[in-house]
Amino acid sequence: MSIELGPEYGGTGSSFFSTILVVEELAKVDPAVALLCELQNTITNKLFITYGTEEQKRTYLPRLAKDLTGSFCLSEVGSGSDAFSLKTRADKKEDCYVINGSKMWISFAEQAGVFFVMANANPSLGYKGITCFIVDHGTEGLHVGKKEDKLGIRSTSTCPVTFENVKVPKTNILGQLGEGYKYAIGVLNVGRIGIAAQMLGLAQGCFDHTIPYVKERVQFGKNIFEFQGMQHQIAQVATQLEAARLLTYNAARLVEAGRPFRKEASMAKYYAAEVAALTTSKCIEWMGGVGFTKDYPIEKYYRDCKIGSIYEGTSNIQLSTIAKCIGQEY
């Protein structure tokens, strides 16, 4: 919950790379638990650490290290990949702002104690009017809707959130007025490395459950791992897993070194999501009939991995980002 937070806030004072390793390891067992760790560390804590005032840090960070979770409210019905076309508004009223609008696909909305709400405080400026507001759970006018019935990562809550005349004091603006779009881009670029780690761990966990079964399952007088056709498939998947790991670790290394990492983050997320989809699909095939049942965890990994090509930037968005970065390099 607080891997990178300093000890003064109740954290461990560890590194971003440590966060990536923790997310990867958790995802080997349960990608949903890994998602909580990933979002808390790469988005919620990161926003407060990077842009929060000292008062905001003292108010929220010690609790985020113990018993408080955050929720990032950006996506809307009409603004998914085109995130900055959002319609949620924040109108200035004397000493506060009044937020009206609705958000969709908000992770951990049911459990969140604090929400980061992206709302436009000056629509005449377009996306440059987008501002990040800190809204506490229980604030009058904030309503969390019904949990979505999802294909995968089902233990996480994903809900719509609506804001009806929600009053937020000026002191609850995170960072600067009109800078919210920059903050969103910044944390999502970092968060993509976290999602890459989640997909990597998921795929490795699925692989680790499958190979022992393949070595035990006997057909035609020998275990099926001994068939060359199986060995070649397994070797190919293992190689792709290692390539995804190196892409993810390299992107994390660049973050820690303070070097540009946007292209590498998109590469890591895109490729790790692709590898997770391939790995889990192949593992079901290698397991045969039992892989298709809920008696083994393989089908859950298969369902959980699909979100990797959708959230925190779809695979097509990652490819567009990679191409844009390459165009700027030449």
XYZ file of C-alpha atoms in Angstrom:
330
model
C 0.000 0.000 0.000
C 2.905 2.391 0.635
C 6.018 0.926 -0.957
C 7.554 4.210 -2.124
C 6.230 6.457 0.643
C 8.849 7.781 3.037
C 8.936 6.555 6.653
C 7.639 9.958 7.783
C 4.313 9.036 6.185
C 4.312 5.413 7.325
C 5.802 3.956 4.157
C 8.793 1.722 3.548
C 10.831 4.296 1.625
C 11.543 1.759 -1.080
C 11.884 2.220 -4.843
C 9.623 2.260 -7.878
C 11.383 -0.881 -9.087
C 10.389 -2.566 -5.826
C 6.760 -1.672 -6.552
C 7.032 -3.341 -9.954
C 8.498 -6.494 -8.390
C 5.753 -6.641 -5.755
C 3.006 -6.212 -8.369
C 4.542 -8.962 -10.494
C 4.750 -11.390 -7.574
C 1.209 -10.687 -6.367
C -0.179 -11.137 -9.873
C 1.260 -14.641 -10.038
C -1.332 -15.581 -7.406
C -4.155 -13.071 -7.893
C -4.040 -10.262 -10.488
C -6.887 -8.435 -8.704
C -4.859 -8.049 -5.503
C -1.916 -6.951 -7.632
C -4.105 -4.267 -9.205
C -4.882 -2.745 -5.808
C -1.178 -2.559 -5.019
C -0.409 -1.154 -8.464
C -3.040 1.597 -8.456
C -2.364 2.608 -4.860
C 1.367 2.986 -5.441
C 1.666 4.211 -9.035
C -1.359 6.535 -9.139
C -2.862 7.439 -5.736
C 0.347 7.806 -3.728
C 2.243 9.160 -6.725
C -0.267 11.982 -7.241
C -0.009 13.114 -3.625
C 3.783 12.771 -3.495
C 4.362 14.642 -6.747
C 1.681 17.338 -6.733
C 0.206 17.518 -3.225
C 0.762 20.339 -0.776
C 2.387 19.558 2.552
C -1.008 19.784 4.231
C -2.540 17.355 1.728
C 0.338 14.958 2.203
C 0.050 15.039 5.990
C -3.706 14.563 5.789
C -3.823 11.615 3.386
C -0.500 9.807 3.040
C -0.302 8.320 6.582
C -3.794 6.857 6.120
C -3.004 5.623 2.604
C -0.153 3.687 4.186
C -2.603 1.917 6.520
C -6.344 1.833 5.923
C -7.291 4.165 3.059
C -7.528 3.460 -0.663
C -7.777 5.976 -3.463
C -9.712 5.994 -6.716
C -8.789 7.801 -9.935
C -11.811 9.261 -11.757
C -10.976 10.102 -15.367
C -12.987 7.969 -17.835
C -16.544 8.851 -18.805
C -19.223 7.379 -21.049
C -18.083 9.534 -23.955
C -14.406 9.833 -23.096
C -12.462 6.586 -22.934
C -9.339 6.616 -25.076
C -10.200 10.240 -25.897
C -9.922 10.968 -22.192
C -9.596 14.727 -22.372
C -12.962 15.209 -24.066
C -14.510 14.687 -20.621
C -17.704 16.578 -19.761
C -17.547 16.695 -15.948
C -17.444 20.344 -14.880
C -16.221 22.227 -11.829
C -17.848 25.645 -11.534
C -16.295 28.237 -9.241
C -18.607 29.480 -6.481
C -17.033 31.968 -4.061
C -14.701 29.889 -1.852
C -15.337 26.504 -3.473
C -15.913 24.605 -6.716
C -19.119 22.721 -7.502
C -18.616 19.501 -9.486
C -21.291 18.007 -11.732
C -20.905 15.034 -14.026
C -20.393 11.291 -14.100
C -17.504 8.857 -14.444
C -17.353 5.269 -15.693
C -15.125 2.236 -15.068
C -13.753 3.600 -11.801
C -11.566 0.988 -10.113
C -12.071 0.353 -6.377
C -14.843 2.960 -6.200
C -16.688 0.835 -3.620
C -13.721 0.776 -1.239
C -12.169 4.182 -1.918
C -11.922 6.715 0.863
C -10.657 9.484 -1.408
C -11.285 10.212 -5.095
C -9.150 12.109 -7.586
C -11.734 13.705 -9.851
C -10.735 15.144 -13.193
C -13.171 17.963 -14.010
C -13.021 20.946 -16.339
C -12.907 24.204 -14.395
C -12.741 26.313 -17.565
C -14.347 24.592 -20.590
C -13.510 27.568 -22.829
C -9.866 26.450 -22.641
C -10.658 22.899 -23.742
C -8.502 20.226 -22.143
C -6.307 22.942 -20.603
C -9.140 23.670 -18.203
C -9.024 20.167 -16.717
C -8.193 20.252 -13.020
C -7.694 17.468 -10.458
C -9.869 17.725 -7.353
C -9.553 15.719 -4.135
C -13.002 14.540 -3.031
C -13.499 12.551 0.158
C -15.831 9.570 0.345
C -19.088 10.620 1.967
C -19.070 14.103 0.469
C -22.643 15.175 -0.192
C -23.613 14.605 -3.816
C -21.019 11.898 -4.522
C -22.709 8.617 -5.479
C -21.031 5.292 -6.268
C -23.118 3.127 -8.591
C -23.577 -0.617 -8.960
C -20.458 -2.749 -9.308
C -19.955 -3.930 -12.887
C -20.363 -7.674 -13.586
C -17.001 -8.193 -15.279
C -15.345 -11.012 -17.203
C -12.184 -10.952 -15.097
C -10.486 -9.416 -12.037
C -13.890 -9.886 -10.466
C -12.854 -9.308 -6.857
C -12.093 -5.667 -7.693
C -14.954 -3.184 -7.777
C -15.435 -1.230 -11.003
C -18.306 1.238 -10.745
C -19.824 4.382 -12.210
C -19.459 7.443 -9.997
C -21.729 10.484 -10.258
C -21.297 13.993 -8.879
C -24.356 16.114 -8.184
C -23.463 19.599 -6.970
C -20.475 18.282 -5.052
C -18.852 21.177 -3.210
C -15.067 21.055 -3.013
C -12.981 23.725 -1.223
C -10.190 25.415 -3.142
C -7.711 23.753 -0.794
C -8.714 20.412 -2.322
C -7.338 21.262 -5.736
C -4.384 18.972 -6.402
C -1.512 20.930 -7.852
C -2.381 23.836 -10.124
C -5.662 24.880 -11.703
C -5.829 23.664 -15.311
C -2.900 21.283 -14.959
C -4.945 18.137 -14.393
C -4.435 16.804 -17.901
C -0.653 16.891 -17.385
C -0.963 15.029 -14.101
C -3.169 12.381 -15.697
C -0.693 11.806 -18.519
C 2.182 11.613 -16.063
C 0.705 9.020 -13.713
C -0.785 6.939 -16.545
C 2.604 6.730 -18.246
C 4.082 5.404 -14.995
C 1.042 3.245 -14.308
C 1.425 1.467 -17.623
C 4.626 -0.077 -16.347
C 2.672 -1.313 -13.333
C 0.057 -2.900 -15.602
C 2.852 -4.498 -17.613
C 4.141 -6.017 -14.354
C 0.625 -7.239 -13.530
C 0.263 -8.928 -16.930
C 3.760 -10.386 -16.658
C 3.083 -11.858 -13.216
C -0.299 -13.177 -14.339
C 1.248 -14.939 -17.335
C 4.112 -16.349 -15.263
C 1.720 -17.607 -12.595
C -0.389 -19.360 -15.203
C 2.724 -20.878 -16.784
C 3.996 -22.048 -13.378
C 0.698 -23.815 -12.653
C 0.635 -25.503 -16.044
C 4.112 -26.933 -16.617
C 4.081 -29.342 -13.620
C 0.776 -30.791 -14.887
C 2.205 -31.153 -18.397
C 5.150 -33.082 -16.947
C 2.811 -35.416 -15.044
C 0.137 -36.010 -17.681
C 0.872 -39.294 -19.500
C -0.381 -40.057 -23.011
C 0.912 -42.691 -25.456
C 3.237 -44.039 -22.789
C 5.090 -40.840 -21.852
C 4.389 -37.477 -20.283
C 3.258 -34.920 -22.799
C 6.148 -32.582 -21.981
C 8.425 -35.068 -23.786
C 6.714 -34.536 -27.141
C 8.788 -32.204 -29.289
C 5.712 -30.346 -30.508
C 4.896 -29.436 -26.906
C 8.487 -28.552 -26.072
C 8.701 -26.061 -28.924
C 5.472 -24.326 -27.873
C 6.588 -24.156 -24.240
C 10.019 -22.823 -25.212
C 8.444 -20.126 -27.374
C 6.122 -18.947 -24.596
C 8.959 -18.988 -22.032
C 11.071 -16.826 -24.348
C 8.239 -14.338 -24.800
C 7.720 -14.184 -21.039
C 11.359 -13.311 -20.539
C 11.200 -10.651 -23.271
C 8.160 -9.075 -21.569
C 10.006 -9.130 -18.245
C 13.024 -7.347 -19.690
C 10.855 -4.704 -21.375
C 9.049 -4.077 -18.088
C 12.195 -3.943 -15.983
C 13.917 -1.655 -18.475
C 11.026 0.817 -18.391
C 11.124 0.802 -14.576
C 14.886 1.344 -14.654
C 14.452 4.399 -16.884
C 11.895 5.882 -14.461
C 14.304 5.488 -11.557
C 17.139 7.002 -13.585
C 15.031 10.062 -14.391
C 15.279 9.408 -18.118
C 12.495 9.572 -20.755
C 10.416 6.392 -20.607
C 7.111 7.035 -22.385
C 7.906 4.858 -25.400
C 9.364 2.069 -23.294
C 6.373 2.120 -20.917
C 3.971 1.730 -23.836
C 6.103 -1.048 -25.324
C 6.142 -2.903 -22.014
C 2.393 -2.640 -21.457
C 1.497 -3.526 -25.038
C 3.794 -6.527 -25.228
C 3.096 -7.855 -21.724
C -0.653 -7.792 -22.437
C -0.104 -9.660 -25.714
C 2.110 -12.246 -24.020
C -0.399 -12.739 -21.189
C -3.182 -13.431 -23.687
C -1.035 -15.903 -25.624
C 0.338 -17.630 -22.520
C -3.016 -18.170 -20.826
C -4.598 -19.413 -24.037
C -1.779 -21.869 -24.657
C -1.857 -23.070 -21.052
C -5.531 -23.990 -21.377
C -4.708 -25.955 -24.533
C -1.791 -27.743 -22.863
C -3.969 -28.655 -19.872
C -6.665 -30.058 -22.149
C -10.154 -30.543 -20.755
C -9.246 -29.765 -17.150
C -7.843 -26.413 -18.238
C -11.340 -25.480 -19.378
C -12.846 -26.129 -15.954
C -12.936 -24.088 -12.749
C -11.225 -26.930 -10.870
C -7.927 -25.384 -11.933
C -6.997 -21.677 -11.867
C -5.966 -21.552 -15.541
C -9.325 -20.330 -16.825
C -9.269 -17.497 -14.273
C -5.894 -16.290 -15.516
C -7.341 -16.417 -19.039
C -10.291 -14.226 -18.028
C -8.194 -11.856 -15.927
C -5.673 -11.115 -18.668
C -8.096 -9.600 -21.181
C -8.315 -6.297 -19.341
C -4.580 -5.773 -19.926
C -5.191 -4.685 -23.512
C -7.927 -2.260 -22.429
C -7.277 -0.283 -19.235
C -4.687 2.444 -18.672
C -4.563 2.868 -22.436
C -5.714 0.299 -24.989
C -3.210 -1.649 -27.050
C -3.963 0.557 -30.068
C -3.249 3.656 -27.970
C 0.077 2.110 -26.923
C 0.980 1.420 -30.559
C 0.089 5.005 -31.502
C 2.245 6.328 -28.651
C 5.181 4.142 -29.682
C 4.892 5.296 -33.294
C 4.664 8.945 -32.219
C 7.813 8.615 -30.106
C 9.674 6.942 -32.975
C 8.597 9.742 -35.339
C 10.015 12.310 -32.925
C 13.334 10.472 -32.720
C 14.078 10.654 -36.457
